[in-house]
Amino acid sequence: RADGGRDNMSLHLISHALCPYVQRAAISLTEKGVTFERTHIDLSNKPDWFLAISPLGKTPVLVVNGTPIFESAVILEYLEDTQPHALHPHDALDRARHRAWIEFGSAVLNDIAGFYSAPNDKALEAKVAALRAKFLRLDAELGEGPWFDGHQFSLVDVVFGPVFRYFDVFDAIGEFGVFTGLARVRAWRYELERRVSVKSAVSEDYPTLLRDFIRRRNSYLSQIMQTGGPKKTVTQVQSADRRSLDIVLSGRSAEPDV
């Protein structure tokens, strides 16, 4: 693979504080040990300079030596082509399989957006069912871990780190049962939460920013936040998950208590 002038490369990631697609690029750059600059913008008040380099008006944009690249999938592939520490498998068929599951991850993000935007309880329940169905498929696909592809951290893991991060906030709002009984998915989520590249992809105030964002949606989930509902703290949720995680991480087979 060409190095694209790696030694003299200037990388500038144009970012939004909550965007999961930006997080993909940030995680990949960190995993590859690449130095990059990062600038956050307000997508509700997009500056002219940003619109000039982002034809779709979306983040992320990676500016490489002055040349902008937009769309997260394109950015990830560019980084694979030009930077060290490959996050795609070498085998062509394995790469195709991973790309397919990356697309699956984008579909999960669409359901997450529908979940936090749902206008009423019926719509929320429908999105919970859709999310659970997708994670059931994932649970069947996962092996012994700790990562999607066993011991090799890959772009599929890069994509699902931001997915699971949403649920740290959702779980503190209420118990929705998306991961009930899905021990492999829970163990994968646990490992991703601890990964340095995943943790560093957002600022420390990310949970507060996300909660504020949800409140402003005037959705059914924001109503639950305002009226109370069956809330749990993040600590309580993590404690409730501990037994099922210990089971999977220790290699024992048992159905977790939820």
C-alpha positions as a Markdown table, in Angstrom:
| # | Residue | x | y | z |
|---|---|---|---|---|
| 1 | Arg | 0.0 | 0.0 | 0.0 |
| 2 | Ala | 1.1 | 3.6 | -0.7 |
| 3 | Asp | 2.0 | 5.7 | 2.3 |
| 4 | Gly | 0.5 | 8.8 | 0.7 |
| 5 | Gly | 3.5 | 10.9 | 1.9 |
| 6 | Arg | 2.8 | 9.9 | 5.4 |
| 7 | Asp | 5.9 | 11.4 | 6.9 |
| 8 | Asn | 4.9 | 15.0 | 5.9 |
| 9 | Met | 1.1 | 14.5 | 6.2 |
| 10 | Ser | -1.0 | 17.1 | 7.9 |
| 11 | Leu | -4.4 | 15.7 | 9.2 |
| 12 | His | -7.2 | 17.9 | 10.4 |
| 13 | Leu | -10.4 | 16.3 | 11.6 |
| 14 | Ile | -13.5 | 18.5 | 11.5 |
| 15 | Ser | -15.7 | 17.3 | 14.2 |
| 16 | His | -19.0 | 17.6 | 16.1 |
| 17 | Ala | -19.0 | 16.7 | 19.8 |
| 18 | Leu | -21.8 | 14.1 | 19.6 |
| 19 | Cys | -21.3 | 12.7 | 16.0 |
| 20 | Pro | -20.7 | 8.9 | 16.1 |
| 21 | Tyr | -19.3 | 9.0 | 12.6 |
| 22 | Val | -16.6 | 11.5 | 13.7 |
| 23 | Gln | -15.8 | 9.1 | 16.6 |
| 24 | Arg | -15.1 | 6.4 | 14.0 |
| 25 | Ala | -12.4 | 8.6 | 12.4 |
| 26 | Ala | -10.9 | 9.6 | 15.8 |
| 27 | Ile | -10.7 | 6.0 | 17.0 |
| 28 | Ser | -9.0 | 4.9 | 13.8 |
| 29 | Leu | -6.5 | 7.7 | 13.9 |
| 30 | Thr | -5.7 | 7.0 | 17.6 |
| 31 | Glu | -5.3 | 3.2 | 16.9 |
| 32 | Lys | -2.9 | 4.0 | 14.1 |
| 33 | Gly | -0.9 | 6.3 | 16.3 |
| 34 | Val | -1.3 | 9.2 | 13.9 |
| 35 | Thr | -1.0 | 12.8 | 15.0 |
| 36 | Phe | -4.0 | 14.9 | 14.0 |
| 37 | Glu | -5.6 | 18.3 | 14.8 |
| 38 | Arg | -9.3 | 18.3 | 15.7 |
| 39 | Thr | -11.8 | 21.2 | 15.4 |
| 40 | His | -15.4 | 21.0 | 16.7 |
| 41 | Ile | -18.1 | 22.9 | 14.9 |
| 42 | Asp | -21.8 | 23.6 | 15.6 |
| 43 | Leu | -23.9 | 21.8 | 13.1 |
| 44 | Ser | -26.9 | 24.0 | 13.9 |
| 45 | Asn | -24.8 | 27.0 | 12.8 |
| 46 | Lys | -22.4 | 25.8 | 10.2 |
| 47 | Pro | -19.6 | 28.2 | 9.3 |
| 48 | Asp | -19.1 | 29.1 | 5.7 |
| 49 | Trp | -15.6 | 27.7 | 5.7 |
| 50 | Phe | -17.0 | 24.3 | 6.7 |
| 51 | Leu | -19.7 | 24.3 | 4.0 |
| 52 | Ala | -17.0 | 25.1 | 1.5 |
| 53 | Ile | -15.2 | 21.8 | 2.2 |
| 54 | Ser | -18.2 | 19.6 | 3.1 |
| 55 | Pro | -20.5 | 19.2 | 0.1 |
| 56 | Leu | -23.1 | 17.4 | 2.2 |
| 57 | Gly | -22.8 | 19.7 | 5.2 |
| 58 | Lys | -22.0 | 16.8 | 7.5 |
| 59 | Thr | -19.2 | 15.7 | 9.8 |
| 60 | Pro | -16.7 | 14.2 | 9.7 |
| 61 | Val | -14.4 | 15.9 | 7.2 |
| 62 | Leu | -10.7 | 15.0 | 7.2 |
| 63 | Val | -8.5 | 17.6 | 5.7 |
| 64 | Val | -5.3 | 16.0 | 4.3 |
| 65 | Asn | -2.6 | 18.5 | 3.4 |
| 66 | Gly | -5.3 | 21.0 | 2.6 |
| 67 | Thr | -7.5 | 18.5 | 0.6 |
| 68 | Pro | -10.8 | 17.7 | 2.3 |
| 69 | Ile | -12.2 | 14.1 | 2.4 |
| 70 | Phe | -15.8 | 13.7 | 3.5 |
| 71 | Glu | -17.9 | 10.7 | 4.6 |
| 72 | Ser | -16.7 | 8.5 | 7.4 |
| 73 | Ala | -16.5 | 5.3 | 5.4 |
| 74 | Val | -14.3 | 7.0 | 2.8 |
| 75 | Ile | -12.1 | 8.4 | 5.6 |
| 76 | Leu | -11.6 | 5.0 | 7.2 |
| 77 | Glu | -10.7 | 3.4 | 3.9 |
| 78 | Tyr | -8.2 | 6.2 | 3.2 |
| 79 | Leu | -6.6 | 5.8 | 6.5 |
| 80 | Glu | -6.3 | 2.0 | 5.9 |
| 81 | Asp | -4.6 | 2.8 | 2.6 |
| 82 | Thr | -2.1 | 5.3 | 3.9 |
| 83 | Gln | -1.4 | 4.7 | 7.6 |
| 84 | Pro | 0.2 | 1.9 | 9.6 |
| 85 | His | -1.5 | -0.7 | 11.8 |
| 86 | Ala | -4.2 | -2.1 | 9.5 |
| 87 | Leu | -7.6 | -2.5 | 11.1 |
| 88 | His | -9.0 | -4.4 | 8.1 |
| 89 | Pro | -8.3 | -8.2 | 7.7 |
| 90 | His | -5.8 | -9.1 | 5.0 |
| 91 | Asp | -8.1 | -11.6 | 3.3 |
| 92 | Ala | -10.4 | -10.1 | 0.7 |
| 93 | Leu | -13.4 | -12.2 | 1.7 |
| 94 | Asp | -12.9 | -11.3 | 5.4 |
| 95 | Arg | -12.6 | -7.6 | 4.5 |
| 96 | Ala | -15.9 | -7.8 | 2.6 |
| 97 | Arg | -17.6 | -9.5 | 5.6 |
| 98 | His | -16.2 | -6.7 | 7.9 |
| 99 | Arg | -17.5 | -4.0 | 5.5 |
| 100 | Ala | -20.9 | -5.6 | 5.6 |
| 101 | Trp | -21.0 | -5.5 | 9.4 |
| 102 | Ile | -19.8 | -1.9 | 9.3 |
| 103 | Glu | -22.9 | -1.1 | 7.2 |
| 104 | Phe | -24.9 | -3.0 | 9.8 |
| 105 | Gly | -23.5 | -0.7 | 12.4 |
| 106 | Ser | -24.7 | 2.3 | 10.5 |
| 107 | Ala | -28.2 | 0.7 | 10.4 |
| 108 | Val | -28.0 | 0.4 | 14.2 |
| 109 | Leu | -27.2 | 4.1 | 14.5 |
| 110 | Asn | -30.3 | 4.8 | 12.4 |
| 111 | Asp | -32.4 | 2.8 | 14.9 |
| 112 | Ile | -30.8 | 4.7 | 17.8 |
| 113 | Ala | -31.8 | 8.0 | 16.2 |
| 114 | Gly | -35.3 | 6.7 | 15.9 |
| 115 | Phe | -35.2 | 5.6 | 19.5 |
| 116 | Tyr | -34.3 | 8.9 | 21.0 |
| 117 | Ser | -36.6 | 10.8 | 18.6 |
| 118 | Ala | -39.7 | 8.5 | 19.0 |
| 119 | Pro | -42.7 | 10.7 | 19.6 |
| 120 | Asn | -44.7 | 8.2 | 21.8 |
| 121 | Asp | -44.5 | 5.0 | 23.7 |
| 122 | Lys | -45.6 | 2.8 | 20.7 |
| 123 | Ala | -42.9 | 4.3 | 18.5 |
| 124 | Leu | -40.3 | 3.9 | 21.3 |
| 125 | Glu | -41.3 | 0.2 | 21.8 |
| 126 | Ala | -40.9 | -0.4 | 18.0 |
| 127 | Lys | -37.4 | 1.0 | 18.0 |
| 128 | Val | -36.5 | -1.0 | 21.1 |
| 129 | Ala | -37.7 | -4.1 | 19.2 |
| 130 | Ala | -35.7 | -3.1 | 16.1 |
| 131 | Leu | -32.5 | -2.5 | 18.2 |
| 132 | Arg | -32.9 | -5.8 | 20.1 |
| 133 | Ala | -33.4 | -7.7 | 16.8 |
| 134 | Lys | -30.1 | -6.3 | 15.5 |
| 135 | Phe | -28.2 | -7.1 | 18.6 |
| 136 | Leu | -29.6 | -10.6 | 18.6 |
| 137 | Arg | -28.0 | -11.1 | 15.2 |
| 138 | Leu | -24.8 | -9.6 | 16.4 |
| 139 | Asp | -24.7 | -11.9 | 19.5 |
| 140 | Ala | -25.0 | -14.9 | 17.2 |
| 141 | Glu | -22.2 | -13.6 | 15.0 |
| 142 | Leu | -19.7 | -12.9 | 17.9 |
| 143 | Gly | -17.2 | -15.6 | 18.9 |
| 144 | Glu | -15.1 | -15.9 | 22.0 |
| 145 | Gly | -13.9 | -12.3 | 21.8 |
| 146 | Pro | -12.8 | -10.0 | 23.1 |
| 147 | Trp | -13.3 | -8.2 | 19.8 |
| 148 | Phe | -15.6 | -8.8 | 16.8 |
| 149 | Asp | -12.9 | -10.8 | 15.0 |
| 150 | Gly | -11.5 | -12.5 | 18.1 |
| 151 | His | -8.2 | -11.2 | 19.3 |
| 152 | Gln | -7.8 | -8.7 | 16.4 |
| 153 | Phe | -9.2 | -5.2 | 16.9 |
| 154 | Ser | -10.8 | -4.1 | 13.7 |
| 155 | Leu | -12.8 | -1.4 | 12.0 |
| 156 | Val | -16.0 | -3.2 | 13.1 |
| 157 | Asp | -14.9 | -2.6 | 16.7 |
| 158 | Val | -14.2 | 1.1 | 15.7 |
| 159 | Val | -17.8 | 1.4 | 14.4 |
| 160 | Phe | -19.5 | -0.2 | 17.5 |
| 161 | Gly | -17.6 | 1.7 | 20.1 |
| 162 | Pro | -19.7 | 4.9 | 19.4 |
| 163 | Val | -22.8 | 2.7 | 19.2 |
| 164 | Phe | -22.5 | 1.3 | 22.7 |
| 165 | Arg | -21.5 | 4.7 | 24.1 |
| 166 | Tyr | -25.1 | 5.9 | 23.5 |
| 167 | Phe | -26.4 | 3.2 | 25.9 |
| 168 | Asp | -24.3 | 4.5 | 28.8 |
| 169 | Val | -26.7 | 7.4 | 28.8 |
| 170 | Phe | -29.8 | 5.4 | 27.8 |
| 171 | Asp | -29.3 | 2.9 | 30.6 |
| 172 | Ala | -29.2 | 5.7 | 33.1 |
| 173 | Ile | -32.6 | 7.0 | 31.9 |
| 174 | Gly | -34.4 | 3.7 | 32.1 |
| 175 | Glu | -34.3 | -0.1 | 31.6 |
| 176 | Phe | -35.2 | -0.9 | 28.0 |
| 177 | Gly | -34.1 | -4.5 | 27.8 |
| 178 | Val | -32.1 | -4.2 | 24.6 |
| 179 | Phe | -29.3 | -6.4 | 25.8 |
| 180 | Thr | -31.2 | -8.8 | 28.0 |
| 181 | Gly | -29.6 | -12.2 | 27.9 |
| 182 | Leu | -27.1 | -11.2 | 25.2 |
| 183 | Ala | -23.9 | -12.1 | 27.1 |
| 184 | Arg | -21.5 | -11.9 | 24.2 |
| 185 | Val | -22.7 | -8.5 | 23.1 |
| 186 | Arg | -22.5 | -7.3 | 26.7 |
| 187 | Ala | -18.9 | -8.6 | 27.0 |
| 188 | Trp | -18.0 | -6.9 | 23.8 |
| 189 | Arg | -19.5 | -3.6 | 25.0 |
| 190 | Tyr | -17.5 | -3.9 | 28.2 |
| 191 | Glu | -14.2 | -4.4 | 26.4 |
| 192 | Leu | -14.9 | -1.5 | 24.0 |
| 193 | Glu | -15.7 | 0.9 | 26.9 |
| 194 | Arg | -12.3 | 0.2 | 28.3 |
| 195 | Arg | -10.4 | 0.7 | 25.0 |
| 196 | Val | -8.3 | 3.9 | 25.2 |
| 197 | Ser | -9.0 | 4.9 | 21.6 |
| 198 | Val | -12.8 | 4.6 | 22.2 |
| 199 | Lys | -12.7 | 6.5 | 25.5 |
| 200 | Ser | -10.6 | 9.3 | 24.1 |
| 201 | Ala | -12.8 | 9.8 | 21.0 |
| 202 | Val | -15.2 | 12.1 | 23.0 |
| 203 | Ser | -14.8 | 14.8 | 25.6 |
| 204 | Glu | -15.5 | 14.2 | 29.3 |
| 205 | Asp | -18.8 | 16.1 | 29.1 |
| 206 | Tyr | -20.2 | 13.9 | 26.3 |
| 207 | Pro | -22.9 | 12.3 | 28.6 |
| 208 | Thr | -24.1 | 15.7 | 29.7 |
| 209 | Leu | -24.1 | 17.0 | 26.1 |
| 210 | Leu | -26.1 | 13.9 | 24.9 |
| 211 | Arg | -28.6 | 14.2 | 27.7 |
| 212 | Asp | -29.1 | 17.9 | 26.9 |
| 213 | Phe | -29.5 | 17.0 | 23.2 |
| 214 | Ile | -32.2 | 14.3 | 24.0 |
| 215 | Arg | -34.1 | 16.8 | 26.2 |
| 216 | Arg | -34.3 | 19.2 | 23.4 |
| 217 | Arg | -35.8 | 16.6 | 21.1 |
| 218 | Asn | -39.2 | 16.8 | 22.8 |
| 219 | Ser | -39.5 | 13.1 | 22.2 |
| 220 | Tyr | -41.0 | 10.3 | 24.4 |
| 221 | Leu | -37.5 | 9.6 | 25.8 |
| 222 | Ser | -37.1 | 13.2 | 26.8 |
| 223 | Gln | -40.5 | 13.0 | 28.6 |
| 224 | Ile | -39.2 | 10.0 | 30.5 |
| 225 | Met | -36.2 | 12.0 | 31.5 |
| 226 | Gln | -38.4 | 14.9 | 32.7 |
| 227 | Thr | -41.1 | 12.9 | 34.5 |
| 228 | Gly | -38.9 | 10.3 | 36.2 |
| 229 | Gly | -39.8 | 6.8 | 35.1 |
| 230 | Pro | -37.8 | 3.7 | 36.0 |
| 231 | Lys | -34.4 | 5.3 | 36.1 |
| 232 | Lys | -31.1 | 3.6 | 36.9 |
| 233 | Thr | -27.7 | 5.2 | 37.4 |
| 234 | Val | -24.8 | 4.1 | 35.2 |
| 235 | Thr | -23.2 | 2.5 | 38.2 |
| 236 | Gln | -26.3 | 0.5 | 39.0 |
| 237 | Val | -26.6 | -0.7 | 35.4 |
| 238 | Gln | -22.9 | -1.8 | 35.4 |
| 239 | Ser | -23.4 | -3.6 | 38.7 |
| 240 | Ala | -26.4 | -5.5 | 37.3 |
| 241 | Asp | -24.4 | -6.5 | 34.3 |
| 242 | Arg | -21.3 | -7.7 | 36.2 |
| 243 | Arg | -22.4 | -11.3 | 36.7 |
| 244 | Ser | -23.1 | -11.9 | 33.0 |
| 245 | Leu | -19.8 | -10.2 | 32.0 |
| 246 | Asp | -17.8 | -12.3 | 34.5 |
| 247 | Ile | -19.4 | -15.4 | 33.0 |
| 248 | Val | -18.4 | -14.6 | 29.5 |
| 249 | Leu | -14.9 | -13.2 | 30.3 |
| 250 | Ser | -14.1 | -16.2 | 32.4 |
| 251 | Gly | -15.2 | -18.6 | 29.7 |
| 252 | Arg | -18.0 | -20.2 | 31.7 |
| 253 | Ser | -21.4 | -20.8 | 30.1 |
| 254 | Ala | -24.6 | -19.7 | 31.9 |
| 255 | Glu | -27.6 | -17.4 | 31.4 |
| 256 | Pro | -27.1 | -14.1 | 33.1 |
| 257 | Asp | -29.6 | -12.7 | 35.6 |
| 258 | Val | -31.1 | -9.4 | 34.4 |
